[in-house]
Short mmCIF file of C-alpha atoms in Angstrom, two decimals:
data_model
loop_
_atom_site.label_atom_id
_atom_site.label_comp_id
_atom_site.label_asym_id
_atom_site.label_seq_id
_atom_site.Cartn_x
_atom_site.Cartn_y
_atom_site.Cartn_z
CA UNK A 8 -73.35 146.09 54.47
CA UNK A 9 -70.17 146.54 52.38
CA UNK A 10 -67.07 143.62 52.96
CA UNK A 11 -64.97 146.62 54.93
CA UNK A 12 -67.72 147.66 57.24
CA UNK A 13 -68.90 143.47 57.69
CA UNK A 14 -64.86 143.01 58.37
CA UNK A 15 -64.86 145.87 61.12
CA UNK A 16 -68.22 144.35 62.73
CA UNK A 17 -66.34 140.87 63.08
CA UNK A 18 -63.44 142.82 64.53
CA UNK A 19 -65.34 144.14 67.34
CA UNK A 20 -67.31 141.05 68.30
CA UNK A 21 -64.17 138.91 68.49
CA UNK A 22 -62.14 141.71 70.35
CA UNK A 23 -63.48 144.37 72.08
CA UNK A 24 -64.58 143.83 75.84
CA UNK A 25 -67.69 145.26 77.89
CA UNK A 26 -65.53 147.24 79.85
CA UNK A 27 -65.28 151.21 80.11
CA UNK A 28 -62.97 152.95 77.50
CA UNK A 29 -62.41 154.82 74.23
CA UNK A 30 -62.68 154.54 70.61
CA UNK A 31 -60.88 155.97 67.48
CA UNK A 32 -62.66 155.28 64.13
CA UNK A 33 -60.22 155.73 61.47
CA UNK A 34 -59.99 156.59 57.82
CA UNK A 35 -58.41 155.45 54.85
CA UNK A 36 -54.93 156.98 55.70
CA UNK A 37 -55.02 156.56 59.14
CA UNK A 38 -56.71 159.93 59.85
CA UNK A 39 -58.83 160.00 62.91
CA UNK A 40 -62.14 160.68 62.10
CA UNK A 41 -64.18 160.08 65.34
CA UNK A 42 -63.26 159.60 69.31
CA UNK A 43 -65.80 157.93 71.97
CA UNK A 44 -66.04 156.89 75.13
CA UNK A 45 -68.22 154.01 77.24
CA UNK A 46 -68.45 152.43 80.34
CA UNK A 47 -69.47 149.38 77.95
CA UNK A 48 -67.17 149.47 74.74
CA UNK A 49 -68.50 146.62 73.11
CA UNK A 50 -71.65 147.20 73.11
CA UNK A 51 -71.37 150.99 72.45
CA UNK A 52 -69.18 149.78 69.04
CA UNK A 53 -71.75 147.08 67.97
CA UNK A 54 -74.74 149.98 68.13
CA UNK A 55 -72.88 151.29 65.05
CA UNK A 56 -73.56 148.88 62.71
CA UNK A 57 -77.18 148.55 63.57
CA UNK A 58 -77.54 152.26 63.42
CA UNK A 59 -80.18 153.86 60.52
CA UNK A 60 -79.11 155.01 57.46
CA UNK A 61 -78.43 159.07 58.07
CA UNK A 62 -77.82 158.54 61.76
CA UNK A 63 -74.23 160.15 62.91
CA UNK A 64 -73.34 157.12 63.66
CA UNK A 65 -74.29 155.39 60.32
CA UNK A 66 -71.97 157.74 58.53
CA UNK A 67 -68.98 157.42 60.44
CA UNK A 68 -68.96 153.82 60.42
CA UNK A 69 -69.41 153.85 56.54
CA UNK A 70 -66.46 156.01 56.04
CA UNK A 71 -64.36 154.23 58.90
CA UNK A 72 -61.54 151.70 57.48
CA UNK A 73 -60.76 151.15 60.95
CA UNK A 74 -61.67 150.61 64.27
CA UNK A 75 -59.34 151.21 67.36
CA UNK A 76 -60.17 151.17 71.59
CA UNK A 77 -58.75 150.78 74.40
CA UNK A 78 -60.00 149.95 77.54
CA UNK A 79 -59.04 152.05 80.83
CA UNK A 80 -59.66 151.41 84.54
CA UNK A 81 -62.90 153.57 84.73
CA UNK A 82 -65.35 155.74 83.31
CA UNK A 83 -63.52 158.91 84.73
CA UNK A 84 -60.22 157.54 83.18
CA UNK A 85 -62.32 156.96 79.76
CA UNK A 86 -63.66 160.63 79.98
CA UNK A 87 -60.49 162.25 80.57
CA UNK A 88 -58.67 160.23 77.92
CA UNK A 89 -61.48 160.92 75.30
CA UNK A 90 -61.00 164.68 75.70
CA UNK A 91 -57.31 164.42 75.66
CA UNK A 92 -57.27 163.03 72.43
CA UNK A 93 -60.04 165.38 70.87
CA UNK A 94 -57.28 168.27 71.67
CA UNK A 95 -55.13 166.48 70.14
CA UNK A 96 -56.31 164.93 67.09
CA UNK A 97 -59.03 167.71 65.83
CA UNK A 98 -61.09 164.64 64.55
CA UNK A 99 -63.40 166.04 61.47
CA UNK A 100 -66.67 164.36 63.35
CA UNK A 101 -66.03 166.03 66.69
CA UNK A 102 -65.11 168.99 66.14
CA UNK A 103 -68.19 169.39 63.78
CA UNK A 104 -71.16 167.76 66.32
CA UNK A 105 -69.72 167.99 69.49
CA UNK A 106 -69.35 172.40 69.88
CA UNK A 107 -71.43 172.83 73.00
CA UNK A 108 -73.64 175.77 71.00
CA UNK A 109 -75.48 176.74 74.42
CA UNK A 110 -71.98 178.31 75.81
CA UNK A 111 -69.82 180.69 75.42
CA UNK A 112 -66.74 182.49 77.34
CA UNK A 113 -65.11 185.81 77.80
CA UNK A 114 -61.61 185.92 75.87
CA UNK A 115 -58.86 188.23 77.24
CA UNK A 116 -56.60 187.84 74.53
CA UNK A 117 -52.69 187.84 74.70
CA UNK A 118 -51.84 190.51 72.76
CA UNK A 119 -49.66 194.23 72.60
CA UNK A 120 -52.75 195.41 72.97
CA UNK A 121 -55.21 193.39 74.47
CA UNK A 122 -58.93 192.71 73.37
CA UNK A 123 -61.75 191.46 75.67
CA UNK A 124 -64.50 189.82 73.35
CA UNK A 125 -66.60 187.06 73.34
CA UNK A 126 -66.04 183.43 71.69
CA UNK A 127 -68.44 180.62 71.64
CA UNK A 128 -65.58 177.88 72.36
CA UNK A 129 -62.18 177.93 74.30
CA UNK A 130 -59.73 177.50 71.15
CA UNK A 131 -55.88 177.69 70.61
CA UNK A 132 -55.57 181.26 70.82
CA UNK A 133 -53.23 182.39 73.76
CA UNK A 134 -54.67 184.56 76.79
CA UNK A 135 -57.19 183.52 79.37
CA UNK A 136 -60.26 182.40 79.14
CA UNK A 137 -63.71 183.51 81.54
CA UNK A 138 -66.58 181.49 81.81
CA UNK A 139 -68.36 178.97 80.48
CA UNK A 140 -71.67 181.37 80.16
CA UNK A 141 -75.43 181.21 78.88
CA UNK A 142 -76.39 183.32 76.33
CA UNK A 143 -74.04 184.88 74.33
CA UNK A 144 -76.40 187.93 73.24
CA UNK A 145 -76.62 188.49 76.94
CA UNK A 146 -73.13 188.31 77.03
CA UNK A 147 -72.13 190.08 74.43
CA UNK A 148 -73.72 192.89 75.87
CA UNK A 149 -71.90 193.00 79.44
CA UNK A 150 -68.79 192.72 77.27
CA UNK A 151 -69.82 196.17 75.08
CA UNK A 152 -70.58 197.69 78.51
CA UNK A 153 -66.97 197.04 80.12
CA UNK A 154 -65.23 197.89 76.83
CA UNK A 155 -67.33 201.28 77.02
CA UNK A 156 -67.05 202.31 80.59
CA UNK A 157 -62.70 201.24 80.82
CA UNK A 158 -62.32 202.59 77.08
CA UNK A 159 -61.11 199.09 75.59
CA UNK A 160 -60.58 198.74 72.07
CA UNK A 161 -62.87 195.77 70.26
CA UNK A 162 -61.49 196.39 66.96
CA UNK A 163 -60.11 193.38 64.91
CA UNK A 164 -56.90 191.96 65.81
CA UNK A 165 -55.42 192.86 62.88
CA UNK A 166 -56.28 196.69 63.25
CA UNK A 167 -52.76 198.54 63.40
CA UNK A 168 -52.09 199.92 66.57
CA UNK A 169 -49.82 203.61 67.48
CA UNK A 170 -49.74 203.89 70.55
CA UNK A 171 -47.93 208.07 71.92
CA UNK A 172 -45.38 205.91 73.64
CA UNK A 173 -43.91 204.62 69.97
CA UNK A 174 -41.16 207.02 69.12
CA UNK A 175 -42.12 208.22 65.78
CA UNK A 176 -39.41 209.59 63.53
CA UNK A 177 -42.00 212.40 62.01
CA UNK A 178 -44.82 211.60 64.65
CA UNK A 179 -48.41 213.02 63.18
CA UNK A 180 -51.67 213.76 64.11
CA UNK A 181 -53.78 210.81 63.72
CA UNK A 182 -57.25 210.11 63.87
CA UNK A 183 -58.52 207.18 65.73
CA UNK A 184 -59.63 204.61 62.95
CA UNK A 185 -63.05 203.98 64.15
CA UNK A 186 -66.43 205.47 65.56
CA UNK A 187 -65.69 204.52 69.25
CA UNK A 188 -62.41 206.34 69.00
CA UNK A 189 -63.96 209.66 67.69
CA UNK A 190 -66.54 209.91 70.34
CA UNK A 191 -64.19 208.59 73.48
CA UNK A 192 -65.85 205.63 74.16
CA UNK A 193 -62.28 203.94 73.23
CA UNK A 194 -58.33 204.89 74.47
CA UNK A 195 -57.79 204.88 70.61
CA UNK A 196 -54.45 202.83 71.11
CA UNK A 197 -54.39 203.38 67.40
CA UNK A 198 -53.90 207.11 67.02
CA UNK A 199 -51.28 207.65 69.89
CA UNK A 200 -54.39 208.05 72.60
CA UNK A 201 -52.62 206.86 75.23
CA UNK A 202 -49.66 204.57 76.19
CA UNK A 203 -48.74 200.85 76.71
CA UNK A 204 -48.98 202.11 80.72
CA UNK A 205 -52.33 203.86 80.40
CA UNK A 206 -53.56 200.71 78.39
CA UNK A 207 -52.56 198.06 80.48
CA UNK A 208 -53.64 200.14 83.62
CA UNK A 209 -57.12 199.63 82.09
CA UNK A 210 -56.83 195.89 81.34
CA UNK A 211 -55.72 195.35 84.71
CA UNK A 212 -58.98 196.85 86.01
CA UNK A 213 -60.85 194.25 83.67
CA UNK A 214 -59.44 191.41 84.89
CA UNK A 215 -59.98 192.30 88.56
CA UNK A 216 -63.71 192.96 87.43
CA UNK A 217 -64.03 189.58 85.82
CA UNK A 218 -62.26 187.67 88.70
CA UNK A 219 -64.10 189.45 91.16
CA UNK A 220 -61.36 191.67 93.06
CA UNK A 221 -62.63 194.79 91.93
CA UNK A 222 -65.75 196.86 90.66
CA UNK A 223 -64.87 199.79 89.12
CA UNK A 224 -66.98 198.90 86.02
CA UNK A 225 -70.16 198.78 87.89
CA UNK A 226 -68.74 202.21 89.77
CA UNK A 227 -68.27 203.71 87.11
CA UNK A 228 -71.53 203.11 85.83
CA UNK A 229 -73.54 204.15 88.89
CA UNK A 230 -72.18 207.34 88.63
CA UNK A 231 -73.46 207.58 84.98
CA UNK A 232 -77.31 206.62 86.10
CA UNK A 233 -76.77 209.50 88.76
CA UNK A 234 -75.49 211.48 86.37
CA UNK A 235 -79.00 210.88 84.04
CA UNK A 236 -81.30 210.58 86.72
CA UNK A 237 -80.16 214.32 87.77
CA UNK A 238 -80.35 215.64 84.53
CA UNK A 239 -84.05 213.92 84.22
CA UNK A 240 -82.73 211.31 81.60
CA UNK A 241 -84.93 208.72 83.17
CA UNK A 242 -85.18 206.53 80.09
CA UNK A 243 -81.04 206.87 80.00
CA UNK A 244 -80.45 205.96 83.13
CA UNK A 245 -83.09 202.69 83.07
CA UNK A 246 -81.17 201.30 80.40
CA UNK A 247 -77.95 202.14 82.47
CA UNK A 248 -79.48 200.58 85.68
CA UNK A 249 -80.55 196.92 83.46
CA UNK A 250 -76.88 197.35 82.05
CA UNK A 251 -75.26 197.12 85.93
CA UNK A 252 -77.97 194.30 86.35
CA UNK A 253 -76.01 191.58 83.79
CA UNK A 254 -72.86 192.92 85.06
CA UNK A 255 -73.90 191.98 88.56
CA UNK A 256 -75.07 188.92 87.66
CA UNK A 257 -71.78 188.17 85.37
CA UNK A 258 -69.60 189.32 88.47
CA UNK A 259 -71.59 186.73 90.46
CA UNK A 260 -71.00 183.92 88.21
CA UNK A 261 -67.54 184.37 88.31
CA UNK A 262 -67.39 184.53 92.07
CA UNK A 263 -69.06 181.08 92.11
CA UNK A 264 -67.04 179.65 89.50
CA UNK A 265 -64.22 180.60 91.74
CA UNK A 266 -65.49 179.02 94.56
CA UNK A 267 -66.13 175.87 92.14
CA UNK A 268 -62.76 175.72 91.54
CA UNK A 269 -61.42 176.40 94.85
CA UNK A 270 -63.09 173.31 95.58
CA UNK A 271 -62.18 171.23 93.32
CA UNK A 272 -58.69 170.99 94.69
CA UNK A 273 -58.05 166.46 96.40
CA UNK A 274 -57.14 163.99 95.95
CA UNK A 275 -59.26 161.63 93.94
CA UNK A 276 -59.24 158.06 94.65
CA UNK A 277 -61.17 155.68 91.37
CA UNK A 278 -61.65 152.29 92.18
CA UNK A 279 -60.76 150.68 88.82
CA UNK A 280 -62.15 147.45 86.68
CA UNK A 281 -60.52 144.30 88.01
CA UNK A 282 -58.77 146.46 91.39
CA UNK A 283 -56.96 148.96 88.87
CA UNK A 284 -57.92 151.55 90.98
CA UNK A 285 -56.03 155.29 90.13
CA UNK A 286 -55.29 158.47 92.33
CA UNK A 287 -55.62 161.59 90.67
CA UNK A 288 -54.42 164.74 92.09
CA UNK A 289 -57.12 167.74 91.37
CA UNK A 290 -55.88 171.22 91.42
CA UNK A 291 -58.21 174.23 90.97
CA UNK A 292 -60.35 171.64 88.75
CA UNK A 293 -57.86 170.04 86.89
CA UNK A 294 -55.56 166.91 86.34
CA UNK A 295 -51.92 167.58 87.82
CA UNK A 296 -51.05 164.28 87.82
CA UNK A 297 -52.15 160.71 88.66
CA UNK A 298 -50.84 157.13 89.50
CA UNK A 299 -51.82 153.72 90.43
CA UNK A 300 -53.50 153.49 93.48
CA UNK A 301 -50.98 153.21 96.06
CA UNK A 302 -50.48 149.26 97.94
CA UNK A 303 -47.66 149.42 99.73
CA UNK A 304 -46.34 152.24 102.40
CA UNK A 305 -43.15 153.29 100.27
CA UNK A 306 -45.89 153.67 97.25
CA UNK A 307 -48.08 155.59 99.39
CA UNK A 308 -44.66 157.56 100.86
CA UNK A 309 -43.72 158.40 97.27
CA UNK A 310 -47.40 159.55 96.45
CA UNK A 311 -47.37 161.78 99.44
CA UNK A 312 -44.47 163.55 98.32
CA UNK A 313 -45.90 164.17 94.91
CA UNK A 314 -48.91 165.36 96.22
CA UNK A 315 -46.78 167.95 98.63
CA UNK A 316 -45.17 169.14 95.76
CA UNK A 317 -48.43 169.68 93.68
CA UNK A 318 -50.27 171.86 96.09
CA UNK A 319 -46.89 173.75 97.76
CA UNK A 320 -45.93 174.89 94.05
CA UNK A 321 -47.02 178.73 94.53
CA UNK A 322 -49.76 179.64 91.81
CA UNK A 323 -51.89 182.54 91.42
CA UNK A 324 -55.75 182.42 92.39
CA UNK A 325 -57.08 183.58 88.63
CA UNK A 326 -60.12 182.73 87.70
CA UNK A 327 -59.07 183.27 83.88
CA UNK A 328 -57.84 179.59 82.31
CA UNK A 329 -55.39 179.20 79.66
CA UNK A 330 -56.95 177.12 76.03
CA UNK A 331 -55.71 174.19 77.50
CA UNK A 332 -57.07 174.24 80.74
CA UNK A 333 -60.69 175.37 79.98
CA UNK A 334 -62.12 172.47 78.87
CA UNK A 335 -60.63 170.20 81.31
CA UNK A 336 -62.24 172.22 84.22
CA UNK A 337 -65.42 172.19 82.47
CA UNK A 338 -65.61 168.73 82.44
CA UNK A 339 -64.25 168.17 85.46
CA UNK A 340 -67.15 170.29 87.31
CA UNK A 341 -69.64 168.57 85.28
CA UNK A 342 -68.43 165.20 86.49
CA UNK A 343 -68.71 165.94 90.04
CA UNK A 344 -72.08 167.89 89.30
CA UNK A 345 -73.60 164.88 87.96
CA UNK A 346 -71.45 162.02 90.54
CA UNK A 347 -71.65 164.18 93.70
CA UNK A 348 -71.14 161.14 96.06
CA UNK A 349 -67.54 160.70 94.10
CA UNK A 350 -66.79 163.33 96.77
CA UNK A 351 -67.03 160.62 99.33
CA UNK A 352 -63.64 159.22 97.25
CA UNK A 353 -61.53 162.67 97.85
CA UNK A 354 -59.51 163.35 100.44
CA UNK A 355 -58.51 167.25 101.01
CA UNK A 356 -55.68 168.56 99.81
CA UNK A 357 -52.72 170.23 101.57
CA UNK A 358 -52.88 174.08 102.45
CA UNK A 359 -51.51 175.96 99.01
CA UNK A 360 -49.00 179.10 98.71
CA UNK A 361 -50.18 181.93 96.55
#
């Protein structure tokens, strides 16, 4: 054991208390490298240093110059605070072995023209977010279906798009700039197929799909297997009846994520280490705010208010969540999942506007 590494060891036995909380391990200019979280900090920091050589653990302590926690009232508040500073740091270690590789989500990107594609993590790239899923070939193949049947483009971002709505001082005939586009399986936004209106129009109709309002994908694609069963294209029209299968199935995922997070809308009361208990007010599965437990009745007045205010604030019933918001839901859901008697701490939340 190097002097630096035997210097953090003494560090933690002389400091850090068997209480829940987070850790930063830092390097050698200050750079986070690693964020943790236990109901037992100590002992979670002193594992560490007796871990094997070519453990995780082994090689962030031997590049850590520093070793930083703090405690919080609870496990919740140590999970919460853990993720928070993931987003915000980007540590090297995290962000490398902690990518939940089972999942993946439906992207409806923010753009002119907007893409619907598949992503294995909720990132910082604007629009809103479906899922989490299981399998992404599975997936990936529900998304190729919509994009077929409401004519979405899933070219790269970067692909230059003309659409006939873009006054053109010498306008031209184009040709649409890919294979989709040629056989109209795509609006060929590219080539002046159709306009802003016409696209959007279509994009609307995916987003009701994916949040459950609407079917017109899986319409449209029973009328396709009629279509082949009349004109005895059996095998066709097998393939099109397994395709409407997943897209059932997604469409019933998102209807019980929606329920999910239609329920995950209290008040959350967390008795805390040494009576620091914390109220957290849950909207829609996440975090709107949250303060110390109330003890007096002009506390409690003043948390009543907030709360009013939270869940009168009008806000739409999407199911899509913005970057920020994904993973917070996630874990949110997974929390109660695994605790469900925490539910015996809620307490229901006002009627909301919409």
């Amino acid at each position: 054991m190097s002097s630096r590494v035997a210097s953090l060891l003494e560090h933690v036995r002389a400091n850090a208390e068997n209480r829940p909380g987070i850790y930063r391990m830092l390097g050698p200019s200050g750079e986070v490298l690693y964020v943790g979280k236990s109901v037992r900090v100590r002992s979670r920091l002193l594992s560490y240093f007796r871990a094997e050589p070519g453990d995780k653990a082994a090689d962030i302590i031997a590049h850590a110059h520093q070793v930083e926690w703090e405690h919080t009232p609870s496990e919740f508040a140590a999970l919460l605070r853990e993720l928070r500073l993931i987003k915000f740091h980007r540590p090297l270690y995290n962000v490398e072995h902690k990518r939940d590789r089972g999942h993946c989500f439906l992207h409806l990107t923010k753009e002119a023209v907007p893409r619907l594609h598949v992503v294995g993590r909720v990132t910082g790239a604007s629009g809103d977010y479906y899922g989490p899923f299981q399998g992404q070939g599975a997936v990936s193949d529900v998304v190729r279906a919509v994009n077929d049947l409401l004519e979405l483009r899933d070219c790269a971002a970067d692909t230059p798009m003309r659409l006939a709505n873009q006054g053109q001082l010498f306008p031209l005939k184009q040709e649409p700039l890919c294979m989709r586009g040629q056989l109209s399986r795509c609006l060929a936004p590219c080539a002046g197929g159709c306009t802003h209106a016409e696209y959007d129009a279509r994009i609307a109709q995916a987003r009701a799909f994916l949040e459950g309002t609407s079917d017109v994908p899986l319409t449209l694609l029973h009328e396709r297997m009629a279509l082949a069963a009349r004109r005895l294209q059996f095998e066709y029209a097998a393939e099109l009846r397994d395709r409407a299968e997943r897209l059932k199935n997604l469409r019933e995922w998102m209807v019980s994520l929606g329920r999910t997070m239609k329920r995950l809308s209290f008040v959350y009361t967390v008795p805390g280490h040494a009576g620091e208990d914390r109220v957290y007010v849950l909207r829609r599965g996440s975090v709107r705010d949250e303060w110390p437990a109330p003890r007096t009745p002009e506390e409690r007045e003043a948390l009543e208010a907030r709360v009013r205010e939270i869940f009168e604030r009008p806000e739409p019933e999407t199911l899509g969540l913005r970057a920020h918001e994904a993973q917070e839901v996630m874990l949110i859901a997974r929390w109660f999942h695994l605790h469900p008697d925490e539910f015996d701490q809620a307490t229901a939340a006002p009627p909301t506007h919409t």
